[in-house]
Amino acid sequence: MISVKPQKGNLLIAEPSIIGDLSFNRSVILLADHNSEGSVGFILNKPLGYTIHDLIPEINANFKIYNGGPVEQDNLYFIHNVPELITNSIEISNGIYWGGDFELTKELINEGKIKKNNIRFFLGYTGWNSHQLEDELEDNAWIVSENSYKNKIIGKPTAHFWKEKIMEQGGDYLIWSNAPENPVLN
């Protein structure tokens, strides 16, 4: 039974039961859109070994690139909290925006007007077809959580993010907070 209905701006926390899923094991996803046609999100806590400069050399910054999810991993996406600087962006919720004028964004980063706490880049995204996310929630694959960080989530350190969110759930989840990522290796 789904206890909280998902909506734009919520966080999806991977249930400990999805161990072994390379894309989603210990993931925390920002739900960027959710409607009757489907859902889109970005994994917030899976940094890749690249920076924005590695992918786009004309950007003089070392902002990390994150694995946004398994869909369209050859495309770059971004969320930010500076809509007054980046035009044509779409509000997700809580002062978090998706996309916008990329040429302008590159200039603003190079001018130092956009800092790493203002923007997060992703290769790929996570997507669900109509009702697919609800089915996964019914199967207890995800925990829906409010985004209490609001737009500060963009600068949130990610190393222990899943563990923090699981510990907030309390109860039986506490034992999972200290379990190794792959229990077979224990």
GROMACS .gro file of C-alpha atoms in nm:
model
  186
    1MET     CA    1   0.000   0.000   0.000
    2ILE     CA    2   0.138   0.343  -0.096
    3SER     CA    3   0.147   0.559   0.215
    4VAL     CA    4   0.241   0.885   0.042
    5LYS     CA    5   0.141   0.967  -0.315
    6PRO     CA    6   0.441   1.081  -0.521
    7GLN     CA    7   0.450   1.432  -0.660
    8LYS     CA    8   0.698   1.666  -0.827
    9GLY     CA    9   0.972   1.765  -0.587
   10ASN     CA   10   0.948   1.454  -0.367
   11LEU     CA   11   1.244   1.229  -0.301
   12LEU     CA   12   1.230   0.859  -0.382
   13ILE     CA   13   1.451   0.653  -0.154
   14ALA     CA   14   1.546   0.309  -0.278
   15GLU     CA   15   1.421   0.037  -0.047
   16PRO     CA   16   1.701  -0.185   0.088
   17SER     CA   17   1.529  -0.475  -0.090
   18ILE     CA   18   1.654  -0.363  -0.432
   19ILE     CA   19   2.010  -0.477  -0.360
   20GLY     CA   20   2.196  -0.576  -0.673
   21ASP     CA   21   2.022  -0.328  -0.903
   22LEU     CA   22   2.320  -0.139  -1.041
   23SER     CA   23   2.122   0.173  -1.131
   24PHE     CA   24   1.908   0.209  -0.822
   25ASN     CA   25   2.079   0.033  -0.529
   26ARG     CA   26   2.096   0.293  -0.248
   27SER     CA   27   1.966   0.570  -0.472
   28VAL     CA   28   1.794   0.890  -0.370
   29ILE     CA   29   1.600   1.037  -0.663
   30LEU     CA   30   1.453   1.384  -0.701
   31LEU     CA   31   1.119   1.345  -0.876
   32ALA     CA   32   1.129   1.621  -1.139
   33ASP     CA   33   0.790   1.547  -1.294
   34HIS     CA   34   0.500   1.317  -1.213
   35ASN     CA   35   0.167   1.303  -1.393
   36SER     CA   36  -0.075   1.059  -1.553
   37GLU     CA   37   0.160   1.007  -1.849
   38GLY     CA   38   0.461   0.907  -1.641
   39SER     CA   39   0.740   1.028  -1.418
   40VAL     CA   40   1.093   1.165  -1.454
   41GLY     CA   41   1.361   1.192  -1.189
   42PHE     CA   42   1.733   1.236  -1.133
   43ILE     CA   43   1.949   1.023  -0.904
   44LEU     CA   44   2.110   1.271  -0.665
   45ASN     CA   45   2.371   1.054  -0.499
   46LYS     CA   46   2.559   0.870  -0.775
   47PRO     CA   47   2.853   1.088  -0.882
   48LEU     CA   48   3.045   0.976  -1.187
   49GLY     CA   49   3.418   1.016  -1.243
   50TYR     CA   50   3.371   1.321  -1.466
   51THR     CA   51   3.344   1.694  -1.426
   52ILE     CA   52   3.154   1.934  -1.649
   53HIS     CA   53   3.490   2.049  -1.791
   54ASP     CA   54   3.568   1.690  -1.896
   55LEU     CA   55   3.248   1.677  -2.101
   56ILE     CA   56   3.235   2.040  -2.218
   57PRO     CA   57   3.590   2.179  -2.224
   58GLU     CA   58   3.475   2.538  -2.279
   59ILE     CA   59   3.327   2.534  -1.926
   60ASN     CA   60   3.603   2.623  -1.683
   61ALA     CA   61   3.466   2.450  -1.373
   62ASN     CA   62   3.512   2.116  -1.201
   63PHE     CA   63   3.147   2.057  -1.105
   64LYS     CA   64   3.078   1.684  -1.069
   65ILE     CA   65   2.861   1.498  -1.314
   66TYR     CA   66   2.607   1.256  -1.165
   67ASN     CA   67   2.443   0.946  -1.305
   68GLY     CA   68   2.088   1.073  -1.340
   69GLY     CA   69   1.952   0.732  -1.432
   70PRO     CA   70   1.960   0.466  -1.702
   71VAL     CA   71   1.758   0.656  -1.966
   72GLU     CA   72   1.936   0.865  -2.234
   73GLN     CA   73   2.275   0.851  -2.067
   74ASP     CA   74   2.429   1.024  -2.364
   75ASN     CA   75   2.235   1.344  -2.281
   76LEU     CA   76   2.330   1.605  -2.024
   77TYR     CA   77   2.061   1.745  -1.792
   78PHE     CA   78   2.079   1.994  -1.508
   79ILE     CA   79   1.883   2.126  -1.215
   80HIS     CA   80   1.954   2.455  -1.041
   81ASN     CA   81   1.832   2.709  -0.788
   82VAL     CA   82   1.904   3.030  -0.979
   83PRO     CA   83   1.606   3.094  -1.209
   84GLU     CA   84   1.678   3.465  -1.198
   85LEU     CA   85   2.004   3.389  -1.385
   86ILE     CA   86   1.911   3.093  -1.607
   87THR     CA   87   1.622   3.180  -1.835
   88ASN     CA   88   1.370   2.932  -1.979
   89SER     CA   89   1.394   2.691  -1.687
   90ILE     CA   90   1.100   2.495  -1.547
   91GLU     CA   91   1.023   2.493  -1.175
   92ILE     CA   92   1.011   2.147  -1.021
   93SER     CA   93   0.920   2.271  -0.670
   94ASN     CA   94   1.070   2.433  -0.361
   95GLY     CA   95   1.287   2.669  -0.569
   96ILE     CA   96   1.446   2.389  -0.772
   97TYR     CA   97   1.445   2.437  -1.149
   98TRP     CA   98   1.514   2.205  -1.441
   99GLY     CA   99   1.709   2.309  -1.750
  100GLY     CA  100   1.710   2.644  -1.920
  101ASP     CA  101   1.928   2.838  -2.162
  102PHE     CA  102   2.243   2.625  -2.176
  103GLU     CA  103   2.459   2.875  -2.366
  104LEU     CA  104   2.381   3.136  -2.102
  105THR     CA  105   2.447   2.880  -1.828
  106LYS     CA  106   2.795   2.809  -1.967
  107GLU     CA  107   2.875   3.182  -1.969
  108LEU     CA  108   2.748   3.232  -1.614
  109ILE     CA  109   2.955   2.940  -1.484
  110ASN     CA  110   3.268   3.074  -1.655
  111GLU     CA  111   3.200   3.420  -1.509
  112GLY     CA  112   3.173   3.267  -1.160
  113LYS     CA  113   2.810   3.372  -1.122
  114ILE     CA  114   2.691   3.012  -1.085
  115LYS     CA  115   2.863   2.807  -0.815
  116LYS     CA  116   2.853   2.431  -0.753
  117ASN     CA  117   2.587   2.479  -0.483
  118ASN     CA  118   2.361   2.635  -0.750
  119ILE     CA  119   2.363   2.363  -1.015
  120ARG     CA  120   2.392   1.987  -1.056
  121PHE     CA  121   2.458   1.808  -1.386
  122PHE     CA  122   2.341   1.459  -1.479
  123LEU     CA  123   2.406   1.214  -1.757
  124GLY     CA  124   2.074   1.048  -1.821
  125TYR     CA  125   1.758   1.042  -1.617
  126THR     CA  126   1.522   0.798  -1.451
  127GLY     CA  127   1.187   0.752  -1.620
  128TRP     CA  128   0.866   0.563  -1.558
  129ASN     CA  129   0.575   0.505  -1.795
  130SER     CA  130   0.218   0.581  -1.693
  131HIS     CA  131   0.146   0.412  -1.357
  132GLN     CA  132   0.483   0.232  -1.356
  133LEU     CA  133   0.607   0.426  -1.053
  134GLU     CA  134   0.285   0.354  -0.863
  135ASP     CA  135   0.332  -0.017  -0.941
  136GLU     CA  136   0.688  -0.004  -0.807
  137LEU     CA  137   0.563   0.175  -0.495
  138GLU     CA  138   0.302  -0.098  -0.446
  139ASP     CA  139   0.587  -0.350  -0.474
  140ASN     CA  140   0.778  -0.160  -0.202
  141ALA     CA  141   1.071  -0.064  -0.425
  142TRP     CA  142   1.067   0.302  -0.312
  143ILE     CA  143   0.992   0.518  -0.011
  144VAL     CA  144   0.837   0.856  -0.095
  145SER     CA  145   0.975   1.139   0.117
  146GLU     CA  146   0.928   1.514   0.128
  147ASN     CA  147   1.229   1.718   0.021
  148SER     CA  148   1.300   1.896   0.349
  149TYR     CA  149   1.618   2.046   0.202
  150LYS     CA  150   1.418   2.254  -0.051
  151ASN     CA  151   1.655   2.415  -0.306
  152LYS     CA  152   1.959   2.354  -0.082
  153ILE     CA  153   1.948   1.989  -0.193
  154ILE     CA  154   2.154   2.086  -0.498
  155GLY     CA  155   2.462   2.145  -0.280
  156LYS     CA  156   2.390   1.852  -0.044
  157PRO     CA  157   2.687   1.617  -0.001
  158THR     CA  158   2.598   1.274  -0.135
  159ALA     CA  159   2.838   1.025   0.024
  160HIS     CA  160   2.596   0.922   0.303
  161PHE     CA  161   2.272   1.062   0.165
  162TRP     CA  162   2.092   0.728   0.126
  163LYS     CA  163   2.200   0.619   0.475
  164GLU     CA  164   2.070   0.946   0.625
  165LYS     CA  165   1.734   0.910   0.452
  166ILE     CA  166   1.701   0.542   0.556
  167MET     CA  167   1.784   0.630   0.918
  168GLU     CA  168   1.509   0.895   0.912
  169GLN     CA  169   1.261   0.615   0.840
  170GLY     CA  170   1.347   0.453   1.175
  171GLY     CA  171   1.217   0.114   1.285
  172ASP     CA  172   1.330  -0.184   1.080
  173TYR     CA  173   1.520   0.045   0.843
  174LEU     CA  174   1.784   0.127   1.105
  175ILE     CA  175   1.956  -0.210   1.064
  176TRP     CA  176   2.000  -0.138   0.691
  177SER     CA  177   2.173   0.195   0.751
  178ASN     CA  178   2.498   0.022   0.852
  179ALA     CA  179   2.473  -0.283   0.626
  180PRO     CA  180   2.740  -0.311   0.356
  181GLU     CA  181   2.633  -0.205   0.007
  182ASN     CA  182   2.677  -0.563  -0.110
  183PRO     CA  183   2.596  -0.799   0.182
  184VAL     CA  184   2.759  -1.091  -0.005
  185LEU     CA  185   3.096  -0.922   0.053
  186ASN     CA  186   3.038  -0.907   0.430
   0.00000   0.00000   0.00000
